[in-house]
Amino acid sequence: MSDTAAASESFHGHAHHAAPPPEGVAVRHDWELAEVRAIYSMPLLELVHRAQTVHRAVFQENKVQLCSLLSIKTGGCPEDCGYCPQAARYKTGVKAEKLMAVPEVLSAAQKARSAGATRFCMGAAWREVKDGPQFDSVLEMVRGVRALGMEACATLGMLSESQAKRLKEAGLSAYNHNLDTSPEHYGDIISTRVYDDRLRTLGRVRDAGISVCCGGIIGMGESVDDRCNLLRTLANQDHHPESVPVNALVAVEGTPLAEQPRVETVDMVRTIATARILMPQSMVRLSAGRQQMNEEAQLLCMMAGANSLFFGEKLLTTGNPEYTQDMALLEKAGIRPLEPRQEG
C-alpha cells in the first residue's frame, strides 16, 4: 500500500493531507519567524486575497464543517491556565460537575448530528487522563459517537502512549490539545505544566495514528511576534495539524485575564489568514469568541480561510451563537455545510 493510500485509510477528517497539494500550493515545515511576521503584517486586503487563493486551490467546494462541542466533565481542574473559568482556583461561578453518563453524551451527539454537525467534540476539565472507570466511559462515548457516523474528537488533557493507543482503538478521529500561545509567552499564562508537556502529548497522539487538532488563543496579552511564533510552531511540526482552531479570548470575570480587551476583528482575520497560508491543507476552525463577532466579521474570517465552525449554545462554558443564527448566516452567504465523510 502506498503512503498516500495508507494516510487516506487512517485519517477520519476532512483535511486533504492524504492527497498531494495542488500545483502552486507550498507545504512547508521550515518557516522562520521573520517570514511569518511578514505575512501577518501584509496589507489586510492583500493578505486575505492571498489566503483565499490558497484556500480555493485546496478546498474547492464552498462549504464549512459544522462541529459541536460538549463539556462532558466541567470545572474543578487543578491547572492554573489564566484564561480558563474551569480552573478550581478561580472564582468564576463555574460549578464542578462529575463526568456525564454515556447515554446522556450520546443523546447530545445525536441531537448535534440531526442539526448538521459532522464532528462531535467532547471536552473534560482534567489536567491529564487517569486510567480507570472514567476513561473507560470516555472510550465508550467515542465508540458511540462513531457509531452515529460522526467524527469523534476529544480533549482530555495530557495523555500517555497507552491511552492514546486505546483511544485510537476505540475509533477516536481527532484529539484536541492546543498549544495556546508561543513558547515565550506560555509561562505568563500557565505555570502548572510546561510547553514540552503539550508537545509530548501531541507526539503521542500522532504516533497512535489519531489526527491532531491543535491551535491557540489570541488576545491574552501576547505580542504580534508571540502570535506569529505560535503559528510558526504549529506549521513547523513534521505534520501540520489536520485541524487548527483559532480562538479569541473570552475574558471571564474571576480569571487573571478578565481585564484583557476584546480581540479586534482585524487581528482575528490576520491570524486565520496567516494560518491558512502556513498550513494550507488544514481545517482552520473559527472557535471561541465568535459570539462577540458580528456576521460581517465572521464572514470575513471565512473569506480569510476558516472552513469550520463550532455551533451550539455553549463552547465548553462560554456562550456561542445560537444554531438558528448560524444557519441563517450560512444561508445568506450561500455557504453550505459539509456533509459527513463517507469512509470505507
Coordinates of C-alpha atoms in Angstrom, one line a residue:
M1 CA 0.0 0.0 0.0
S2 CA 1.3 3.5 -0.9
D3 CA 1.9 6.1 1.8
T4 CA -0.9 8.2 0.3
A5 CA -3.3 5.2 0.4
A6 CA -2.3 4.4 4.0
A7 CA -2.9 8.0 5.0
S8 CA -6.3 8.0 3.4
E9 CA -7.3 4.9 5.3
S10 CA -6.2 6.1 8.7
F11 CA -7.4 9.7 8.5
H12 CA -11.0 10.4 9.6
G13 CA -11.2 14.1 9.0
H14 CA -11.9 16.4 6.1
A15 CA -8.5 17.9 5.5
H16 CA -6.6 17.0 2.3
H17 CA -3.5 15.5 3.9
A18 CA -3.9 12.2 2.0
A19 CA -3.6 13.9 -1.4
P20 CA -0.6 15.9 -2.7
P21 CA -1.2 19.7 -2.5
P22 CA -2.4 21.4 -5.7
E23 CA 0.1 22.8 -8.1
G24 CA 1.4 26.2 -6.8
V25 CA 0.5 25.5 -3.1
A26 CA 3.6 25.0 -1.0
V27 CA 3.5 22.9 2.1
R28 CA 6.5 23.8 4.3
H29 CA 7.8 22.9 7.7
D30 CA 10.8 25.3 7.9
W31 CA 9.2 28.7 8.4
E32 CA 11.3 31.5 10.0
L33 CA 9.6 33.9 12.4
A34 CA 10.5 36.9 10.1
E35 CA 8.7 35.2 7.2
V36 CA 5.6 34.6 9.3
R37 CA 5.6 38.1 10.6
A38 CA 5.9 39.5 7.1
I39 CA 2.8 37.5 6.0
Y40 CA 0.8 38.5 9.1
S41 CA 1.7 42.2 8.6
M42 CA 0.7 42.4 4.9
P43 CA -1.9 45.0 3.9
L44 CA -5.1 43.3 5.1
L45 CA -6.9 43.0 1.7
E46 CA -3.8 41.6 0.1
L47 CA -3.4 39.1 2.9
V48 CA -7.0 38.0 2.7
H49 CA -6.7 37.7 -1.1
R50 CA -3.5 35.5 -0.8
A51 CA -5.2 33.3 1.9
Q52 CA -8.3 33.0 -0.2
T53 CA -6.3 32.0 -3.2
V54 CA -4.6 29.2 -1.3
H55 CA -7.9 28.2 0.3
R56 CA -9.7 27.9 -3.1
A57 CA -6.9 25.9 -4.6
V58 CA -7.1 23.3 -1.8
F59 CA -10.7 23.4 -0.7
Q60 CA -12.6 23.8 -3.9
E61 CA -16.1 23.4 -2.5
N62 CA -17.7 26.4 -0.9
K63 CA -18.5 24.5 2.3
V64 CA -17.8 24.7 6.0
Q65 CA -17.7 21.9 8.5
L66 CA -20.1 22.2 11.5
C67 CA -18.7 20.9 14.8
S68 CA -20.4 20.6 18.1
L69 CA -18.5 20.7 21.4
L70 CA -19.9 19.3 24.7
S71 CA -18.3 19.7 28.1
I72 CA -18.6 16.1 29.4
K73 CA -16.8 16.9 32.7
T74 CA -17.0 20.6 33.8
G75 CA -14.9 22.5 36.3
G76 CA -12.7 21.5 39.2
C77 CA -9.5 21.5 37.1
P78 CA -6.2 21.7 39.1
E79 CA -4.4 23.7 36.4
D80 CA -3.9 27.5 36.6
C81 CA -4.5 28.5 32.9
G82 CA -5.1 32.2 33.2
Y83 CA -7.9 32.2 30.6
C84 CA -9.9 29.3 31.9
P85 CA -13.1 29.6 34.0
Q86 CA -12.9 25.9 34.8
A87 CA -9.8 26.2 37.0
A88 CA -10.7 25.3 40.6
R89 CA -8.6 28.1 42.0
Y90 CA -10.6 30.9 40.3
K91 CA -14.0 32.1 41.5
T92 CA -15.8 32.3 38.2
G93 CA -19.2 30.8 39.1
V94 CA -18.5 27.6 37.2
K95 CA -19.7 24.7 39.3
A96 CA -17.6 21.5 39.3
E97 CA -19.5 18.6 37.9
K98 CA -18.8 14.9 37.6
L99 CA -18.3 13.1 34.3
M100 CA -21.6 12.8 32.3
A101 CA -23.2 9.4 31.8
V102 CA -22.6 7.8 28.4
P103 CA -26.2 7.7 27.3
E104 CA -26.5 11.5 28.1
V105 CA -23.5 12.3 26.0
L106 CA -24.7 10.1 23.1
S107 CA -28.1 11.7 23.2
A108 CA -26.4 15.1 22.8
A109 CA -24.3 13.8 19.9
Q110 CA -27.5 12.5 18.2
K111 CA -29.1 15.9 18.5
A112 CA -25.9 17.6 17.1
R113 CA -25.9 15.2 14.2
S114 CA -29.6 15.9 13.5
A115 CA -28.7 19.6 13.5
G116 CA -26.0 19.1 10.8
A117 CA -22.8 18.5 12.8
T118 CA -20.4 16.1 11.3
R119 CA -17.9 16.3 14.1
F120 CA -18.7 15.9 17.8
C121 CA -16.1 17.0 20.3
M122 CA -16.0 16.0 24.0
G123 CA -14.1 18.1 26.5
A124 CA -13.2 17.1 30.1
A125 CA -11.6 19.6 32.6
W126 CA -8.8 17.3 33.5
R127 CA -5.1 18.0 33.8
E128 CA -4.4 14.5 32.5
V129 CA -6.3 11.3 31.8
K130 CA -6.5 8.8 34.6
D131 CA -6.9 5.1 33.8
G132 CA -9.9 3.6 35.3
P133 CA -13.8 3.7 35.0
Q134 CA -13.9 7.3 33.9
F135 CA -11.5 6.7 31.0
D136 CA -13.4 3.5 30.1
S137 CA -16.6 5.6 29.9
V138 CA -14.9 8.1 27.6
L139 CA -13.9 5.2 25.3
E140 CA -17.5 4.0 25.3
M141 CA -18.6 7.6 24.3
V142 CA -16.1 7.6 21.5
R143 CA -17.4 4.3 20.2
G144 CA -20.9 5.6 20.4
V145 CA -20.2 8.8 18.5
R146 CA -18.5 6.9 15.7
A147 CA -21.5 4.5 15.5
L148 CA -23.6 7.6 14.7
G149 CA -21.5 8.2 11.6
M150 CA -19.8 11.3 13.1
E151 CA -16.1 12.2 13.6
A152 CA -15.3 11.9 17.3
C153 CA -12.9 14.4 18.9
A154 CA -11.8 14.6 22.5
T155 CA -9.8 17.0 24.7
L156 CA -9.0 15.4 28.0
G157 CA -5.6 16.9 28.9
M158 CA -2.3 15.1 28.8
L159 CA -2.2 11.5 27.5
S160 CA 0.2 8.6 28.0
E161 CA 1.2 6.5 25.0
S162 CA -1.0 3.6 26.0
Q163 CA -4.0 5.9 26.5
A164 CA -3.6 7.4 23.0
K165 CA -3.5 3.8 21.6
R166 CA -6.7 2.9 23.4
L167 CA -8.4 6.0 22.1
K168 CA -7.3 5.1 18.6
E169 CA -8.6 1.5 19.0
A170 CA -12.0 3.0 20.2
G171 CA -12.2 4.9 16.9
L172 CA -11.2 8.4 18.0
S173 CA -10.9 10.6 14.9
A174 CA -9.1 13.5 16.4
Y175 CA -7.5 14.7 19.7
N176 CA -7.5 18.4 20.6
H177 CA -4.6 19.7 22.6
N178 CA -3.9 23.4 22.0
L179 CA -0.5 25.0 22.4
D180 CA -2.4 28.1 23.4
T181 CA 0.3 30.7 22.7
S182 CA 4.0 31.0 21.8
P183 CA 6.7 29.1 23.8
E184 CA 8.0 32.5 25.0
H185 CA 4.6 33.7 26.3
Y186 CA 3.4 30.4 27.7
G187 CA 4.9 30.9 31.2
D188 CA 2.9 34.1 31.6
I189 CA -0.4 32.1 31.1
I190 CA 0.2 28.7 32.7
S191 CA 2.6 27.5 35.4
T192 CA 1.2 24.1 36.2
R193 CA 2.7 22.5 33.1
V194 CA 5.4 23.3 30.5
Y195 CA 5.3 23.7 26.8
D196 CA 7.1 20.4 26.2
D197 CA 4.3 18.6 28.1
R198 CA 1.9 19.7 25.4
L199 CA 4.3 18.8 22.6
R200 CA 4.8 15.3 24.1
T201 CA 1.1 14.7 24.1
L202 CA 0.8 15.8 20.5
G203 CA 3.6 13.4 19.6
R204 CA 1.8 10.5 21.3
V205 CA -1.5 11.4 19.5
R206 CA 0.3 11.5 16.2
D207 CA 2.2 8.2 16.9
A208 CA -1.1 6.5 17.7
G209 CA -2.5 7.4 14.3
I210 CA -5.1 9.9 15.6
S211 CA -5.4 13.2 13.7
V212 CA -4.2 16.2 15.6
C213 CA -6.4 19.2 16.4
C214 CA -4.1 22.0 17.7
G215 CA -4.3 25.7 17.7
G216 CA -4.3 28.6 20.2
I217 CA -5.9 31.6 21.7
I218 CA -5.2 35.3 20.8
G219 CA -5.9 38.3 23.0
M220 CA -4.0 37.0 26.1
G221 CA -1.6 40.0 26.2
E222 CA 0.8 38.4 23.7
S223 CA 2.8 40.4 21.2
V224 CA 2.4 40.1 17.4
D225 CA 5.7 38.1 17.4
D226 CA 4.1 35.7 20.0
R227 CA 1.1 35.3 17.8
C228 CA 3.3 34.6 14.8
N229 CA 5.6 32.2 16.7
L230 CA 2.6 30.2 17.8
L231 CA 1.6 29.7 14.1
R232 CA 5.2 29.0 13.2
T233 CA 5.4 26.3 15.9
L234 CA 2.3 24.7 14.5
A235 CA 3.4 24.9 10.9
N236 CA 6.9 23.6 11.6
Q237 CA 5.7 20.3 13.1
D238 CA 6.6 17.3 11.0
H239 CA 3.0 17.0 10.0
H240 CA 0.7 20.0 10.1
P241 CA -2.2 19.6 12.5
E242 CA -5.2 18.4 10.5
S243 CA -7.3 20.8 12.5
V244 CA -6.2 24.3 13.7
P245 CA -8.8 26.0 16.0
V246 CA -8.2 29.8 16.3
N247 CA -9.8 31.1 19.4
A248 CA -10.3 34.7 20.6
L249 CA -10.0 35.1 24.3
V250 CA -13.4 35.2 26.1
A251 CA -12.4 37.2 29.2
V252 CA -14.2 35.7 32.2
E253 CA -14.6 37.6 35.5
G254 CA -12.6 35.9 38.2
T255 CA -9.8 34.7 35.9
P256 CA -6.4 36.5 35.8
L257 CA -7.1 37.6 32.2
A258 CA -10.5 39.1 33.0
E259 CA -9.5 42.6 32.1
Q260 CA -7.9 41.9 28.7
P261 CA -9.5 44.0 26.0
R262 CA -11.7 42.3 23.4
V263 CA -9.8 40.9 20.3
E264 CA -10.3 43.1 17.3
T265 CA -11.8 41.6 14.1
V266 CA -8.7 42.5 12.1
D267 CA -6.4 40.6 14.5
M268 CA -8.6 37.5 14.2
V269 CA -8.7 37.8 10.4
R270 CA -4.9 38.2 10.2
T271 CA -4.4 35.2 12.4
I272 CA -6.7 33.0 10.4
A273 CA -5.3 34.1 7.0
T274 CA -1.8 33.5 8.2
A275 CA -2.7 30.1 9.5
R276 CA -4.3 29.2 6.1
I277 CA -1.2 30.3 4.2
L278 CA 1.2 28.4 6.5
M279 CA -1.0 25.3 6.8
P280 CA -2.9 25.2 3.5
Q281 CA -4.4 21.7 3.9
S282 CA -5.6 22.0 7.5
M283 CA -9.1 22.7 8.6
V284 CA -8.9 26.1 10.2
R285 CA -11.7 26.4 12.8
L286 CA -13.3 29.6 13.9
S287 CA -13.8 28.8 17.5
A288 CA -14.2 30.6 20.8
G289 CA -15.0 34.3 20.7
R290 CA -17.5 34.1 17.8
Q291 CA -20.3 35.4 20.0
Q292 CA -18.6 38.7 20.2
M293 CA -18.3 39.0 16.4
N294 CA -21.0 40.3 14.1
E295 CA -22.0 38.5 10.9
E296 CA -19.7 40.5 8.7
A297 CA -16.7 39.7 10.9
Q298 CA -17.5 36.0 10.8
L299 CA -17.8 36.1 7.0
L300 CA -14.5 37.9 6.7
C301 CA -12.9 35.2 8.8
M302 CA -14.3 32.6 6.4
M303 CA -13.0 34.5 3.4
A304 CA -9.6 34.5 5.1
G305 CA -9.6 30.7 5.2
A306 CA -11.7 29.5 8.1
N307 CA -13.7 26.5 6.9
S308 CA -15.1 25.1 10.1
L309 CA -17.4 26.5 12.8
F310 CA -18.3 25.3 16.3
F311 CA -22.1 25.8 16.7
G312 CA -24.5 25.4 19.6
E313 CA -25.4 27.5 22.6
K314 CA -22.1 26.8 24.5
L315 CA -18.5 26.3 23.7
L316 CA -17.5 24.4 26.9
T317 CA -18.5 27.1 29.5
T318 CA -18.8 30.3 27.4
G319 CA -21.5 31.5 25.1
N320 CA -21.7 30.7 21.4
P321 CA -24.1 31.9 18.7
E322 CA -27.4 30.2 18.5
Y323 CA -27.9 27.4 16.0
T324 CA -30.6 29.3 14.1
Q325 CA -28.4 32.4 13.8
D326 CA -25.6 30.2 12.3
M327 CA -27.8 28.6 9.8
A328 CA -29.3 31.9 8.7
L329 CA -25.8 33.4 8.3
L330 CA -24.6 30.5 6.1
E331 CA -27.8 30.6 4.0
K332 CA -27.5 34.3 3.4
A333 CA -23.9 33.9 2.4
G334 CA -24.6 30.9 0.1
I335 CA -22.2 28.7 2.2
R336 CA -23.2 25.0 2.5
P337 CA -22.4 22.8 5.5
L338 CA -20.0 20.0 4.7
E339 CA -21.6 16.5 4.6
P340 CA -20.3 13.6 6.6
R341 CA -17.3 12.0 5.0
Q342 CA -18.0 8.6 3.6
E343 CA -15.5 6.1 5.0
G344 CA -14.5 2.6 4.0

